[in-house]
Amino acid sequence: MNGWSGPGRRGVLALGAATVLAACTPTAKGADGDKVRTDLKPLERRFTALGPMSDAHWLGTVLGTDSRVPGPTDVRVVGTAQLKAGAVAAVLRTRDFQHEPPSGIPAQLTKYLPKNADWVHSTTFDDELTGGTYPGTFHLDPDTDRVYFDTTNPTTPPD
């Protein structure tokens, strides 16, 4: 016998499994303490195809900061912004969109979204905006010319 038997071995294995899972579970922590940001330059630099923006409210949330496993840091950039008048109508004329509300909206941002918005979404449009280089979804509201974006590690497009 090796000295491990009965509940003692099971207990050690369960504790070990729980420790590994806790160490690898991604967590989210706001880079600015979950402070809602309103600056436009970081958004306009990354989402150039949307054109000029105003009235932005967004979060830059660092994902996985409590992980004990070293690796790259991922950042979720999620929020809403006002596009110039007619921008959404112009996009809708040239692409197919489906009525689909955004999901997973952080509580800090809900008060900045238009009430009764008729959000539309297109995976093709997502791919155009991200260039296929990072995950991201973009929902548009035709009535208010607002965009809701939810991205991970959005890159700045080449000049």
mmCIF file of N, CA, C and O in Angstrom, residues 46-51 53 83 91 95 97 122-134 136-140 147-149 151 154-157:
data_model
loop_
_atom_site.group_PDB
_atom_site.id
_atom_site.type_symbol
_atom_site.label_atom_id
_atom_site.label_comp_id
_atom_site.label_asym_id
_atom_site.label_seq_id
_atom_site.Cartn_x
_atom_site.Cartn_y
_atom_site.Cartn_z
ATOM 1 N N ARG A 46 -9.119 53.032 -33.110
ATOM 2 C CA ARG A 46 -9.336 51.600 -33.331
ATOM 3 C C ARG A 46 -10.510 51.307 -34.276
ATOM 4 O O ARG A 46 -10.498 50.309 -34.987
ATOM 5 N N PHE A 47 -11.518 52.140 -34.264
ATOM 6 C CA PHE A 47 -12.720 51.882 -35.056
ATOM 7 C C PHE A 47 -12.885 52.957 -36.134
ATOM 8 O O PHE A 47 -13.927 53.608 -36.244
ATOM 9 N N THR A 48 -11.869 53.149 -36.938
ATOM 10 C CA THR A 48 -11.856 54.216 -37.943
ATOM 11 C C THR A 48 -13.002 54.098 -38.947
ATOM 12 O O THR A 48 -13.513 55.114 -39.415
ATOM 13 N N ALA A 49 -13.423 52.888 -39.268
ATOM 14 C CA ALA A 49 -14.477 52.702 -40.270
ATOM 15 C C ALA A 49 -15.826 53.249 -39.805
ATOM 16 O O ALA A 49 -16.716 53.461 -40.626
ATOM 17 N N LEU A 50 -15.991 53.489 -38.515
ATOM 18 C CA LEU A 50 -17.249 54.046 -38.010
ATOM 19 C C LEU A 50 -17.328 55.553 -38.204
ATOM 20 O O LEU A 50 -18.391 56.139 -38.058
ATOM 21 N N GLY A 51 -16.209 56.179 -38.525
ATOM 22 C CA GLY A 51 -16.200 57.621 -38.723
ATOM 23 C C GLY A 51 -16.131 58.376 -37.407
ATOM 24 O O GLY A 51 -15.886 57.790 -36.353
ATOM 25 N N MET A 53 -16.955 60.128 -33.968
ATOM 26 C CA MET A 53 -17.836 59.740 -32.859
ATOM 27 C C MET A 53 -17.951 60.896 -31.875
ATOM 28 O O MET A 53 -17.108 61.780 -31.834
ATOM 29 N N LEU A 83 -22.670 58.154 -33.483
ATOM 30 C CA LEU A 83 -22.068 58.330 -34.800
ATOM 31 C C LEU A 83 -22.684 59.562 -35.443
ATOM 32 O O LEU A 83 -23.705 60.074 -34.989
ATOM 33 N N VAL A 91 -24.700 52.616 -43.714
ATOM 34 C CA VAL A 91 -24.192 51.258 -43.549
ATOM 35 C C VAL A 91 -25.280 50.239 -43.888
ATOM 36 O O VAL A 91 -25.023 49.241 -44.557
ATOM 37 N N ARG A 95 -25.428 46.611 -46.667
ATOM 38 C CA ARG A 95 -25.165 45.330 -46.010
ATOM 39 C C ARG A 95 -26.452 44.752 -45.433
ATOM 40 O O ARG A 95 -27.398 45.477 -45.175
ATOM 41 N N PHE A 97 -28.356 43.190 -42.328
ATOM 42 C CA PHE A 97 -28.337 43.176 -40.868
ATOM 43 C C PHE A 97 -29.565 42.445 -40.359
ATOM 44 O O PHE A 97 -30.597 42.404 -41.031
ATOM 45 N N SER A 122 -24.658 42.505 -37.748
ATOM 46 C CA SER A 122 -24.226 41.734 -38.908
ATOM 47 C C SER A 122 -22.823 41.182 -38.638
ATOM 48 O O SER A 122 -21.895 41.957 -38.369
ATOM 49 N N THR A 123 -22.661 39.874 -38.733
ATOM 50 C CA THR A 123 -21.326 39.292 -38.536
ATOM 51 C C THR A 123 -20.382 39.723 -39.657
ATOM 52 O O THR A 123 -19.180 39.862 -39.433
ATOM 53 N N THR A 124 -20.927 39.966 -40.843
ATOM 54 C CA THR A 124 -20.101 40.457 -41.949
ATOM 55 C C THR A 124 -19.534 41.835 -41.617
ATOM 56 O O THR A 124 -18.356 42.109 -41.838
ATOM 57 N N PHE A 125 -20.374 42.687 -41.058
ATOM 58 C CA PHE A 125 -19.925 44.029 -40.657
ATOM 59 C C PHE A 125 -18.889 43.928 -39.535
ATOM 60 O O PHE A 125 -17.892 44.645 -39.546
ATOM 61 N N ASP A 126 -19.123 43.019 -38.581
ATOM 62 C CA ASP A 126 -18.124 42.786 -37.522
ATOM 63 C C ASP A 126 -16.766 42.460 -38.135
ATOM 64 O O ASP A 126 -15.742 43.027 -37.744
ATOM 65 N N ASP A 127 -16.771 41.533 -39.085
ATOM 66 C CA ASP A 127 -15.516 41.113 -39.723
ATOM 67 C C ASP A 127 -14.843 42.260 -40.475
ATOM 68 O O ASP A 127 -13.621 42.377 -40.485
ATOM 69 N N GLU A 128 -15.645 43.117 -41.106
ATOM 70 C CA GLU A 128 -15.082 44.273 -41.813
ATOM 71 C C GLU A 128 -14.390 45.213 -40.824
ATOM 72 O O GLU A 128 -13.298 45.706 -41.092
ATOM 73 N N LEU A 129 -15.043 45.468 -39.691
ATOM 74 C CA LEU A 129 -14.480 46.408 -38.723
ATOM 75 C C LEU A 129 -13.251 45.847 -38.005
ATOM 76 O O LEU A 129 -12.322 46.592 -37.703
ATOM 77 N N THR A 130 -13.266 44.564 -37.711
ATOM 78 C CA THR A 130 -12.138 43.975 -36.981
ATOM 79 C C THR A 130 -11.024 43.506 -37.908
ATOM 80 O O THR A 130 -9.928 43.224 -37.448
ATOM 81 N N GLY A 131 -11.325 43.413 -39.177
ATOM 82 C CA GLY A 131 -10.335 42.900 -40.119
ATOM 83 C C GLY A 131 -9.976 41.448 -39.829
ATOM 84 O O GLY A 131 -8.968 40.945 -40.300
ATOM 85 N N GLY A 132 -10.799 40.784 -39.027
ATOM 86 C CA GLY A 132 -10.536 39.406 -38.660
ATOM 87 C C GLY A 132 -9.347 39.240 -37.722
ATOM 88 O O GLY A 132 -8.871 38.134 -37.521
ATOM 89 N N THR A 133 -8.874 40.357 -37.129
ATOM 90 C CA THR A 133 -7.680 40.278 -36.278
ATOM 91 C C THR A 133 -7.978 40.213 -34.790
ATOM 92 O O THR A 133 -7.079 39.962 -33.996
ATOM 93 N N TYR A 134 -9.214 40.459 -34.402
ATOM 94 C CA TYR A 134 -9.599 40.371 -32.991
ATOM 95 C C TYR A 134 -11.102 40.109 -32.915
ATOM 96 O O TYR A 134 -11.842 40.432 -33.834
ATOM 97 N N GLY A 136 -14.887 40.775 -31.978
ATOM 98 C CA GLY A 136 -15.669 41.971 -31.702
ATOM 99 C C GLY A 136 -17.039 41.915 -32.344
ATOM 100 O O GLY A 136 -17.210 41.314 -33.401
ATOM 101 N N THR A 137 -18.014 42.518 -31.660
ATOM 102 C CA THR A 137 -19.349 42.666 -32.226
ATOM 103 C C THR A 137 -19.741 44.132 -32.165
ATOM 104 O O THR A 137 -19.373 44.849 -31.234
ATOM 105 N N PHE A 138 -20.492 44.559 -33.172
ATOM 106 C CA PHE A 138 -20.936 45.942 -33.294
ATOM 107 C C PHE A 138 -22.425 45.933 -33.600
ATOM 108 O O PHE A 138 -22.854 45.352 -34.587
ATOM 109 N N HIS A 139 -23.204 46.536 -32.727
ATOM 110 C CA HIS A 139 -24.649 46.652 -32.908
ATOM 111 C C HIS A 139 -24.964 48.116 -33.202
ATOM 112 O O HIS A 139 -24.389 49.017 -32.578
ATOM 113 N N LEU A 140 -25.873 48.336 -34.128
ATOM 114 C CA LEU A 140 -26.236 49.685 -34.541
ATOM 115 C C LEU A 140 -27.713 49.943 -34.266
ATOM 116 O O LEU A 140 -28.547 49.048 -34.431
ATOM 117 N N VAL A 147 -23.830 53.297 -31.842
ATOM 118 C CA VAL A 147 -23.186 51.997 -31.967
ATOM 119 C C VAL A 147 -22.914 51.469 -30.567
ATOM 120 O O VAL A 147 -22.587 52.237 -29.659
ATOM 121 N N TYR A 148 -23.103 50.173 -30.394
ATOM 122 C CA TYR A 148 -22.684 49.480 -29.177
ATOM 123 C C TYR A 148 -21.621 48.493 -29.630
ATOM 124 O O TYR A 148 -21.839 47.703 -30.557
ATOM 125 N N PHE A 149 -20.460 48.537 -29.022
ATOM 126 C CA PHE A 149 -19.354 47.663 -29.408
ATOM 127 C C PHE A 149 -18.901 46.848 -28.211
ATOM 128 O O PHE A 149 -18.962 47.288 -27.071
ATOM 129 N N THR A 151 -15.564 44.329 -27.773
ATOM 130 C CA THR A 151 -14.391 43.771 -28.431
ATOM 131 C C THR A 151 -13.368 43.280 -27.405
ATOM 132 O O THR A 151 -13.402 43.673 -26.247
ATOM 133 N N PRO A 154 -8.858 45.103 -29.269
ATOM 134 C CA PRO A 154 -8.980 45.768 -30.577
ATOM 135 C C PRO A 154 -7.660 46.435 -30.965
ATOM 136 O O PRO A 154 -7.021 47.086 -30.154
ATOM 137 N N THR A 155 -7.274 46.216 -32.192
ATOM 138 C CA THR A 155 -6.012 46.763 -32.681
ATOM 139 C C THR A 155 -6.266 48.031 -33.482
ATOM 140 O O THR A 155 -7.370 48.274 -33.964
ATOM 141 N N THR A 156 -5.227 48.810 -33.642
ATOM 142 C CA THR A 156 -5.295 50.001 -34.466
ATOM 143 C C THR A 156 -5.004 49.590 -35.900
ATOM 144 O O THR A 156 -3.995 48.945 -36.158
ATOM 145 N N PRO A 157 -5.903 49.921 -36.840
ATOM 146 C CA PRO A 157 -5.676 49.539 -38.231
ATOM 147 C C PRO A 157 -4.421 50.205 -38.792
ATOM 148 O O PRO A 157 -4.067 51.321 -38.363
#
